[in-house]
Amino acid sequence: MKILVPVKRVIDYNVKVRVKPDQTGVDLANVKMSMNPFCEIAVEEAVRLKEKGVASEIVAVSIGPQQAQETIRTALAMGADRGVLIQTDADLEPLAVAKLLKAVVGEEAPQLVLMGKQAIDGDNNATGQMLAALLGWPQATFASKVEIADGKAVVTREIDGGLQTLEAALPAIVTADLRLNEPRYASLPNIMKAKKKPIDVKAVADYGVDVASRLKVLKVTEPPVRAGGIKVESAEQLVGKLKEAGVL
Amino acid sequence: MAVLVVAEHDNASVKDATNKTITAALALSKDVDVLVAGQGAGAAAGAAAGIAGVRKVLHAEGAAFEQGIAEAIEGLVVPLMANYDAVLFAATATGKNAAPRIAAALDVSPISDIQEVVSGNTFVRPIYAGNALETIESSDAKKVITVRTTAFGAAGAGGSAAVESVAAGAATAAITFKGAEIVKSERPELAGAKRVVSGGRAMGSADEFHNVIEPLADKLGAAVGASRAAVDAGYAPNDYQVGQTGKVVAPELYVAVGISGAIQHLAGMKDSKVIVAINKDADAPIFAIADYGLVADYKAAVPDLMGELTKAGL
């Protein structure tokens, strides 16, 4: 079984983002970038499925600037077999990304697409669901456990209030939640080996897909800053302050 | 413009998250209809009809709706969109699961987690874990929106909308429901609670979490939350997690016990009205946003606080 794993290059999750003074966006110049944490979890799960003998090939795909090759190399070092980069400097919306991924699915014919539940930059939580709709495939989002057998994926999902288990007929889309697994670190020998694995570089134009923006960002602003608080000396003083504030 | 709100309900009543989504919908249009899809959900449809501002309630019956199966909701909502300019979901697990699927089927860009309606096509939403707000204008003819419910008040009672039945299409065989494990709780629901008490890694064990955080929450009539560290360590169930990848809360009072205040946690609670932090590390980032900070070991501070609350008549 072939697994396709879409991965995204995003600002490192530990970086405190700064909004540009002209309100056109977030300052990404000279900021550390990494693979989106949820994408790492998806790659890890794909690699584990390969180690179990369920998957035969893992293809990592990224859509982004030339530097997104580094993100694909990270996936290759973790255990993916080869990469596809659709190179573009445009910041594509989930709709456009889903359409491009649909085209990649058409070429690669995977049985499973494993991806993160959301990217920590746009926080949209949409691409997986949209890809599933465009392909007419079933979806199992926010997965915390995945079992593949007999042409089916049995997926435990994190829902409000607890867990839900669904059975999806393959081919299907699964999006990874935090608790699906603990991603491995790529070892130095694997990082070296990953340099020899192939990455196919494509352009958006190769796919003949409409990627026009539907959403125009008018401005990006700082959220309101909380007024500084005070430190209290004791629980007694704390309860007094909470009463004054009218929340007790 | 006509707007459809897809309700979340427990078959008897409509959830608070949906009431808040209706408020967001009313900011878009006066013509707001509510879709109640479920199994034996007649009472919930009746309850939705009683919400102020609702024009009409559409009621659909089917087992897959009760399980929140996105494919089934897509099959129901997409044909209905011939009559609507926008469809709104609460940004809950169910809403986030279904809305983008519907957007793709309609070939529109979904608008996730809005916290403000600026106009019929312009919205404000948080990005980068709430560290920036983007104002976006949609050029799509139809809008598919999920609503950050903590940013909107609940719509009131006093409506008298008509209830109309709609037929549900055939369920897809490609996805089947196998079961669910729902955490039982007598406490208020985390996302809608007026008070929240959260515990972090400092608890050190599930027993300690249970013995320290839960009694304090019960004393305050609060819901229980947790940081990711506490959840990952197994001290608290997953659905207690507050943060970018867990639940977003904005209660009147948020008490963080033994939580350092990582960016991802703050994303889920920094819009709370009053934030209290109890932490023995005076340099913990949580103190930068806490209204009242108590630098102390929770082992001494929480029992003291319990005592003072008792004295205060709680």
XYZ file of C-alpha atoms in Angstrom:
562
model
C 0.000 0.000 0.000
C 1.242 3.441 -0.879
C 0.793 6.306 1.622
C 0.908 9.968 0.654
C 1.922 12.352 3.433
C 1.489 16.079 2.803
C 3.871 18.166 4.963
C 4.011 21.923 5.525
C 6.904 24.236 6.321
C 5.786 26.656 9.028
C 7.263 28.985 11.616
C 8.786 26.945 14.444
C 6.205 26.421 17.161
C 8.481 27.880 19.846
C 8.936 31.206 18.069
C 7.000 34.183 19.400
C 5.510 35.655 16.249
C 5.706 39.357 15.482
C 3.103 41.197 13.462
C 4.592 43.537 10.834
C 4.115 47.235 11.643
C 2.386 47.810 8.277
C -0.208 45.168 9.210
C 0.359 43.134 6.035
C 1.207 39.947 7.854
C 3.543 38.256 10.263
C 7.294 38.858 10.021
C 8.844 35.640 8.711
C 12.228 37.108 7.678
C 15.105 35.376 9.497
C 12.703 33.367 11.647
C 13.330 29.696 12.345
C 11.054 27.482 10.235
C 10.303 23.796 10.810
C 7.958 21.044 9.775
C 4.467 21.649 11.171
C 4.248 19.509 14.353
C 1.078 17.717 13.203
C 2.753 16.829 9.892
C 5.622 15.231 11.861
C 3.067 13.048 13.607
C 1.573 12.059 10.247
C 5.013 11.136 8.843
C 5.779 9.123 11.979
C 2.524 7.179 11.659
C 3.196 6.432 7.994
C 6.699 5.194 8.849
C 5.305 2.978 11.615
C 2.786 1.506 9.159
C 5.689 0.751 6.828
C 7.672 -0.841 9.652
C 4.665 -3.048 10.395
C 4.594 -4.155 6.781
C 1.255 -2.452 6.093
C 2.703 0.219 3.814
C 5.130 -0.408 0.983
C 5.978 3.153 -0.034
C 5.687 6.586 1.570
C 5.634 9.702 -0.585
C 6.025 13.059 1.173
C 4.602 16.052 -0.669
C 4.946 19.719 0.150
C 3.637 22.843 -1.514
C 5.704 25.931 -0.825
C 8.907 27.824 -1.556
C 12.213 26.223 -2.536
C 13.128 25.916 1.166
C 10.224 23.492 1.624
C 12.698 20.940 0.195
C 14.263 20.969 3.675
C 10.900 19.980 5.137
C 10.650 17.111 2.648
C 14.254 16.073 3.503
C 13.207 15.893 7.153
C 10.361 13.548 6.201
C 12.784 11.467 4.106
C 15.202 11.285 7.049
C 12.345 10.049 9.236
C 11.669 7.224 6.792
C 9.663 8.477 3.797
C 10.878 7.016 0.494
C 10.676 9.966 -1.873
C 9.397 13.495 -2.114
C 7.363 15.760 -4.355
C 7.713 19.533 -4.072
C 5.221 21.764 -5.799
C 7.277 24.915 -5.741
C 5.513 28.248 -5.337
C 6.179 31.458 -3.449
C 2.478 32.188 -3.183
C 0.742 31.596 0.140
C -1.974 29.219 -1.021
C -5.291 28.750 0.762
C -6.405 25.295 1.936
C -8.807 25.109 -1.045
C -5.955 25.532 -3.538
C -3.721 23.148 -1.577
C -6.495 20.539 -1.517
C -6.952 20.858 -5.300
C -3.213 20.425 -5.920
C -3.106 17.449 -3.552
C -6.034 15.929 -5.408
C -3.974 16.142 -8.597
C -1.013 14.508 -6.821
C -3.303 11.747 -5.553
C -4.398 11.254 -9.183
C -0.767 10.714 -10.236
C 0.398 8.668 -7.277
C -2.763 6.640 -6.547
C -2.123 6.148 -2.807
C -4.498 4.051 -0.706
C -4.147 6.367 2.253
C -3.413 10.062 2.703
C -2.095 10.756 6.202
C -1.746 14.402 7.176
C -1.779 16.761 10.140
C -5.084 18.025 11.509
C -4.020 21.667 11.234
C -1.042 23.867 10.487
C 0.048 26.041 13.383
C 0.357 29.155 11.198
C -3.055 29.477 9.540
C -4.810 27.344 12.200
C -7.440 26.473 9.578
C -7.927 22.768 10.205
C -9.444 22.361 6.746
C -7.138 20.880 4.084
C -7.647 17.192 4.923
C -11.408 17.460 5.019
C -11.401 19.408 1.744
C -9.173 16.876 0.003
C -11.516 14.108 1.169
C -14.517 15.938 -0.285
C -12.794 16.662 -3.602
C -11.822 12.994 -3.970
C -15.148 11.729 -2.640
C -13.182 9.666 -0.094
C -14.168 9.042 3.515
C -12.340 11.040 6.162
C -11.237 10.288 9.704
C -10.034 13.495 11.285
C -8.254 14.182 14.620
C -6.991 10.598 14.806
C -5.365 9.315 17.990
C -5.166 5.672 16.853
C -5.029 4.128 13.372
C -5.304 0.450 12.466
C -5.231 -0.732 8.866
C -6.552 -4.167 7.924
C -8.636 -5.799 5.197
C -8.872 -2.677 3.060
C -10.187 -0.629 5.936
C -8.860 1.932 8.370
C -10.232 1.745 11.901
C -9.565 5.128 13.430
C -10.114 6.414 16.955
C -10.824 10.140 16.871
C -10.589 12.818 19.528
C -13.970 14.500 19.805
C -15.382 16.954 22.352
C -16.208 14.915 25.416
C -14.162 11.826 24.588
C -13.261 9.445 21.788
C -15.078 8.066 18.755
C -14.136 5.119 16.569
C -14.925 5.062 12.848
C -14.222 2.514 10.153
C -13.332 3.999 6.790
C -13.085 1.986 3.589
C -9.789 2.621 1.767
C -8.807 4.794 0.024
C -9.326 7.318 2.789
C -7.963 10.487 4.369
C -6.764 10.440 7.976
C -5.674 13.596 9.816
C -3.399 13.217 12.820
C -4.035 14.651 16.263
C -1.330 15.294 18.844
C -1.767 12.029 20.656
C -1.454 9.700 17.673
C 2.245 9.139 18.396
C 5.560 10.622 19.489
C 7.529 11.490 16.318
C 11.086 10.155 16.149
C 14.181 12.255 15.701
C 16.024 11.672 12.466
C 19.433 10.131 13.151
C 22.534 11.552 11.506
C 23.059 8.517 9.211
C 19.416 8.778 8.136
C 19.809 12.498 7.479
C 22.782 11.657 5.239
C 20.857 8.889 3.460
C 17.887 11.214 2.972
C 20.096 13.450 0.817
C 20.221 10.678 -1.782
C 16.482 10.041 -1.871
C 14.734 11.648 -4.860
C 12.617 14.797 -4.706
C 10.562 15.600 -7.767
C 10.227 19.363 -8.158
C 7.080 20.529 -9.890
C 5.321 23.826 -10.502
C 1.739 24.761 -9.766
C 1.280 25.259 -13.520
C 2.060 21.546 -14.111
C -1.289 20.644 -12.616
C -3.662 23.022 -14.404
C -5.482 23.753 -11.161
C -7.197 27.025 -10.293
C -5.337 28.311 -7.225
C -6.736 31.856 -7.188
C -7.283 33.330 -3.718
C -10.842 33.520 -2.502
C -9.913 35.233 0.734
C -8.168 38.598 0.732
C -6.255 39.485 3.881
C -7.154 43.105 4.583
C -4.917 43.403 7.613
C -3.090 41.455 10.288
C -3.016 43.008 13.738
C -1.740 42.290 17.223
C -4.349 40.883 19.582
C -5.286 43.223 22.421
C -2.643 43.168 25.143
C -3.802 42.271 28.647
C -3.203 44.926 31.257
C -0.468 43.879 33.640
C -1.656 42.059 36.729
C -0.439 42.023 40.301
C 1.148 39.444 42.517
C -0.656 38.683 45.749
C 1.046 37.477 48.922
C -1.471 34.963 50.232
C -4.580 32.958 49.449
C -6.515 35.278 51.737
C -5.499 38.329 49.721
C -6.289 36.444 46.503
C -9.854 35.679 47.599
C -10.267 39.339 48.624
C -9.152 40.509 45.175
C -11.421 38.028 43.405
C -14.362 39.287 45.441
C -13.478 42.893 44.533
C -13.339 41.848 40.873
C -16.818 40.357 41.236
C -15.921 36.860 40.037
C -16.673 35.008 43.279
C -28.943 37.100 2.484
C -30.203 33.860 4.010
C -28.026 32.045 6.528
C -28.164 28.448 7.732
C -26.843 27.442 11.160
C -26.127 23.746 11.669
C -27.089 23.002 15.268
C -25.330 20.829 17.813
C -27.736 19.267 20.237
C -28.329 16.329 22.559
C -31.709 15.494 20.951
C -33.576 17.304 23.763
C -32.003 20.755 23.745
C -29.665 22.838 21.643
C -26.109 23.231 22.905
C -24.850 26.572 24.145
C -22.248 26.612 21.335
C -25.103 26.710 18.808
C -26.851 29.554 20.633
C -23.647 31.538 20.287
C -23.278 30.598 16.635
C -26.799 31.908 16.056
C -25.692 35.252 17.514
C -22.858 35.354 14.965
C -25.325 34.418 12.198
C -27.681 37.231 13.232
C -24.772 39.657 12.839
C -24.688 38.562 9.180
C -28.378 38.521 8.351
C -31.878 38.688 9.769
C -32.847 35.579 7.838
C -31.353 32.831 9.985
C -32.595 29.258 9.703
C -31.367 26.443 11.933
C -30.800 22.861 10.793
C -31.346 20.227 13.477
C -30.187 16.841 12.214
C -30.203 13.851 14.531
C -31.902 10.679 15.624
C -35.079 11.362 17.581
C -34.217 15.042 17.629
C -37.768 16.415 17.492
C -37.464 18.005 20.931
C -34.191 19.698 19.970
C -35.857 21.073 16.829
C -38.639 22.439 19.026
C -36.052 24.004 21.338
C -34.256 25.601 18.381
C -37.572 27.108 17.244
C -37.777 28.910 20.582
C -34.474 30.776 20.136
C -34.941 34.494 19.499
C -34.207 35.566 15.931
C -34.574 32.141 14.300
C -36.740 32.345 11.168
C -37.277 28.645 10.493
C -36.032 25.296 11.771
C -35.198 22.466 9.380
C -35.410 19.046 10.996
C -33.741 15.952 9.492
C -33.639 12.439 10.949
C -30.832 9.910 10.483
C -28.519 7.812 12.657
C -25.346 9.146 11.021
C -26.224 12.707 12.091
C -26.203 11.718 15.729
C -22.613 10.535 15.348
C -21.583 13.748 13.602
C -20.450 11.868 10.464
C -19.076 14.548 8.119
C -19.995 12.662 4.950
C -23.657 12.495 6.039
C -23.763 16.176 7.034
C -22.206 17.052 3.661
C -24.900 15.070 1.856
C -27.620 16.883 3.770
C -26.280 20.438 3.760
C -24.831 20.771 0.245
C -28.220 20.463 -1.564
C -29.801 22.848 0.978
C -27.192 25.472 0.097
C -29.115 26.228 -3.095
C -31.314 28.336 -0.792
C -28.622 29.922 1.393
C -25.758 32.383 1.051
C -23.872 31.188 4.106
C -23.711 28.224 6.437
C -22.332 28.504 9.971
C -21.066 25.847 12.350
C -19.735 26.217 15.865
C -15.963 25.627 15.791
C -16.285 22.402 17.792
C -14.875 18.991 16.843
C -18.060 18.290 14.875
C -18.152 21.670 13.143
C -14.463 21.605 12.233
C -14.875 18.092 10.855
C -17.819 18.853 8.583
C -17.529 22.499 7.495
C -14.397 22.256 5.275
C -15.847 19.184 3.559
C -18.950 21.168 2.654
C -16.830 24.135 1.530
C -14.832 21.964 -0.865
C -18.023 20.407 -2.241
C -19.295 23.943 -2.940
C -15.862 25.045 -4.280
C -15.443 27.834 -1.727
C -12.728 28.675 0.791
C -13.911 27.954 4.334
C -13.488 30.652 6.947
C -12.363 29.018 10.193
C -12.941 30.109 13.761
C -14.206 33.665 13.244
C -14.281 35.856 16.329
C -15.903 38.921 14.765
C -18.293 39.657 11.914
C -17.186 42.944 10.319
C -19.651 42.804 7.407
C -21.403 40.258 5.201
C -18.084 39.206 3.651
C -15.439 40.397 6.103
C -14.415 38.567 9.256
C -11.744 38.582 11.939
C -10.041 35.342 12.942
C -7.012 34.410 15.042
C -3.903 32.895 13.431
C -0.547 31.713 14.812
C -2.079 30.357 18.033
C -3.922 33.612 18.651
C -0.763 35.719 18.447
C -2.141 37.627 15.462
C -5.608 38.492 14.198
C -6.350 38.559 10.492
C -9.176 40.487 8.898
C -10.206 38.660 5.738
C -12.607 39.465 2.947
C -14.218 36.564 1.141
C -15.007 36.811 -2.556
C -16.922 33.520 -2.609
C -20.615 33.733 -3.454
C -21.424 31.305 -0.663
C -19.654 31.314 2.681
C -18.844 28.360 4.886
C -17.907 29.568 8.355
C -17.007 28.110 11.729
C -17.535 30.333 14.753
C -15.293 30.692 17.815
C -18.144 30.527 20.274
C -16.327 32.172 23.195
C -16.321 35.411 21.187
C -20.122 35.666 20.936
C -22.944 35.861 23.492
C -25.728 33.274 23.472
C -28.923 34.118 21.588
C -31.858 34.461 23.966
C -35.223 32.756 24.197
C -38.549 34.072 22.937
C -38.613 32.885 19.336
C -41.476 31.053 17.682
C -40.131 29.693 14.425
C -41.884 27.048 12.351
C -40.340 23.575 12.156
C -40.119 21.981 8.716
C -39.003 18.420 7.986
C -36.330 17.800 5.391
C -35.480 14.421 3.937
C -32.035 12.988 4.531
C -30.227 11.313 1.638
C -28.829 7.791 1.757
C -25.817 7.318 4.025
C -22.469 6.494 2.442
C -21.212 2.964 2.995
C -17.578 4.115 2.960
C -17.675 5.187 6.592
C -19.252 3.442 9.552
C -19.545 4.299 13.214
C -18.011 1.685 15.503
C -18.399 3.196 18.946
C -17.657 6.061 21.287
C -16.140 6.516 24.707
C -17.517 9.642 26.299
C -15.939 10.929 29.509
C -18.675 11.170 32.113
C -18.687 14.358 34.112
C -21.047 16.039 36.543
C -19.151 19.294 36.154
C -20.019 22.089 33.734
C -18.907 21.664 30.126
C -15.405 23.067 29.714
C -16.016 25.219 26.635
C -19.034 26.998 28.107
C -18.159 27.111 31.821
C -18.178 30.402 33.759
C -15.237 29.238 35.846
C -12.385 26.903 34.925
C -9.665 25.408 37.128
C -6.739 23.936 35.186
C -3.804 21.885 36.330
C -0.409 21.413 34.725
C 2.656 19.246 34.796
C 3.486 20.281 38.377
C 0.754 17.940 39.634
C 3.149 15.044 39.031
C 0.519 12.281 38.916
C -3.066 11.539 37.980
C -3.909 11.024 41.671
C -2.501 14.400 42.581
C -4.470 16.013 39.737
C -7.586 14.290 40.994
C -6.946 15.246 44.638
C -5.912 18.873 44.102
C -7.576 20.256 40.978
C -10.969 18.558 41.132
C -11.937 19.584 44.710
C -10.945 23.184 43.953
C -13.027 23.091 40.765
C -15.991 21.642 42.648
C -15.665 24.306 45.335
C -15.884 26.973 42.651
C -18.538 25.170 40.598
C -15.937 25.182 37.836
C -15.061 22.950 34.909
C -11.704 21.169 34.986
C -9.047 21.903 32.378
C -5.466 20.836 31.861
C -2.328 21.847 30.029
C -0.974 19.663 27.263
C 1.855 18.554 29.548
C -0.642 17.259 32.101
C -2.639 15.456 29.397
C 0.422 13.944 27.716
C 1.658 12.706 31.078
C -1.689 10.982 31.595
C -2.765 13.104 34.577
C -5.987 14.185 32.857
C -8.076 12.958 29.889
C -7.392 14.416 26.429
C -10.602 16.361 26.212
C -9.600 18.440 29.263
C -6.842 20.078 27.234
C -7.032 23.857 26.950
C -4.989 25.439 24.180
C -4.340 25.836 20.457
C -4.979 22.167 19.813
C -7.461 21.593 22.618
C -10.398 23.699 23.671
C -10.579 27.473 23.616
C -12.233 28.854 26.732
C -13.058 32.369 27.885
C -14.639 32.010 31.326
C -15.125 34.769 33.887
C -12.512 33.146 36.082
C -9.609 30.955 34.954
C -7.385 29.487 37.664
C -4.104 27.995 36.375
C -2.389 25.775 38.923
C 1.141 24.597 38.208
C 0.955 25.701 34.563
C 3.965 27.585 33.162
C 2.011 29.266 30.352
C 3.406 28.067 26.989
C 2.217 29.951 23.863
C 0.006 27.017 22.896
C -1.754 26.985 26.276
C -2.259 30.754 26.372
C -3.941 30.483 22.941
C -6.762 28.610 24.626
C -7.439 30.839 27.648
C -6.023 34.334 27.273
C -9.446 35.849 26.596
C -10.688 34.824 30.051
C -12.025 37.785 32.046
C -9.941 37.206 35.160
C -6.883 34.934 35.177
C -5.345 33.630 38.390
C -1.984 31.849 38.367
C -0.577 29.748 41.179
C 2.999 28.706 40.444
C 6.154 28.429 42.488
C 8.310 29.776 39.652
C 8.068 33.590 39.827
C 9.412 33.806 36.257
C 6.761 31.540 34.683
C 5.279 33.186 31.545
C 1.759 32.676 32.931
C 2.372 35.576 35.360
C 2.718 37.972 32.403
C -0.972 37.558 31.588
C -2.405 36.697 35.016
C -4.477 39.372 36.738
C -3.615 37.881 40.106
C -0.530 35.785 40.610
C 0.398 33.836 43.706
C 4.012 32.666 43.777
C 3.743 29.582 45.940
C 3.878 25.818 45.868
C 0.393 24.619 44.972
C 0.679 21.965 47.689
C 0.350 24.693 50.305
C -1.486 27.314 48.270
C -4.445 25.235 47.087
C -5.455 24.016 50.581
C -5.080 27.616 51.839
C -7.251 28.804 48.979
C -9.848 26.126 49.709
C -9.936 27.311 53.335
C -10.330 30.956 52.357
C -13.101 30.075 49.899
C -14.917 28.233 52.677
C -14.559 31.299 54.902
C -15.924 33.402 52.050
C -19.029 31.219 52.076
C -18.342 28.989 49.047
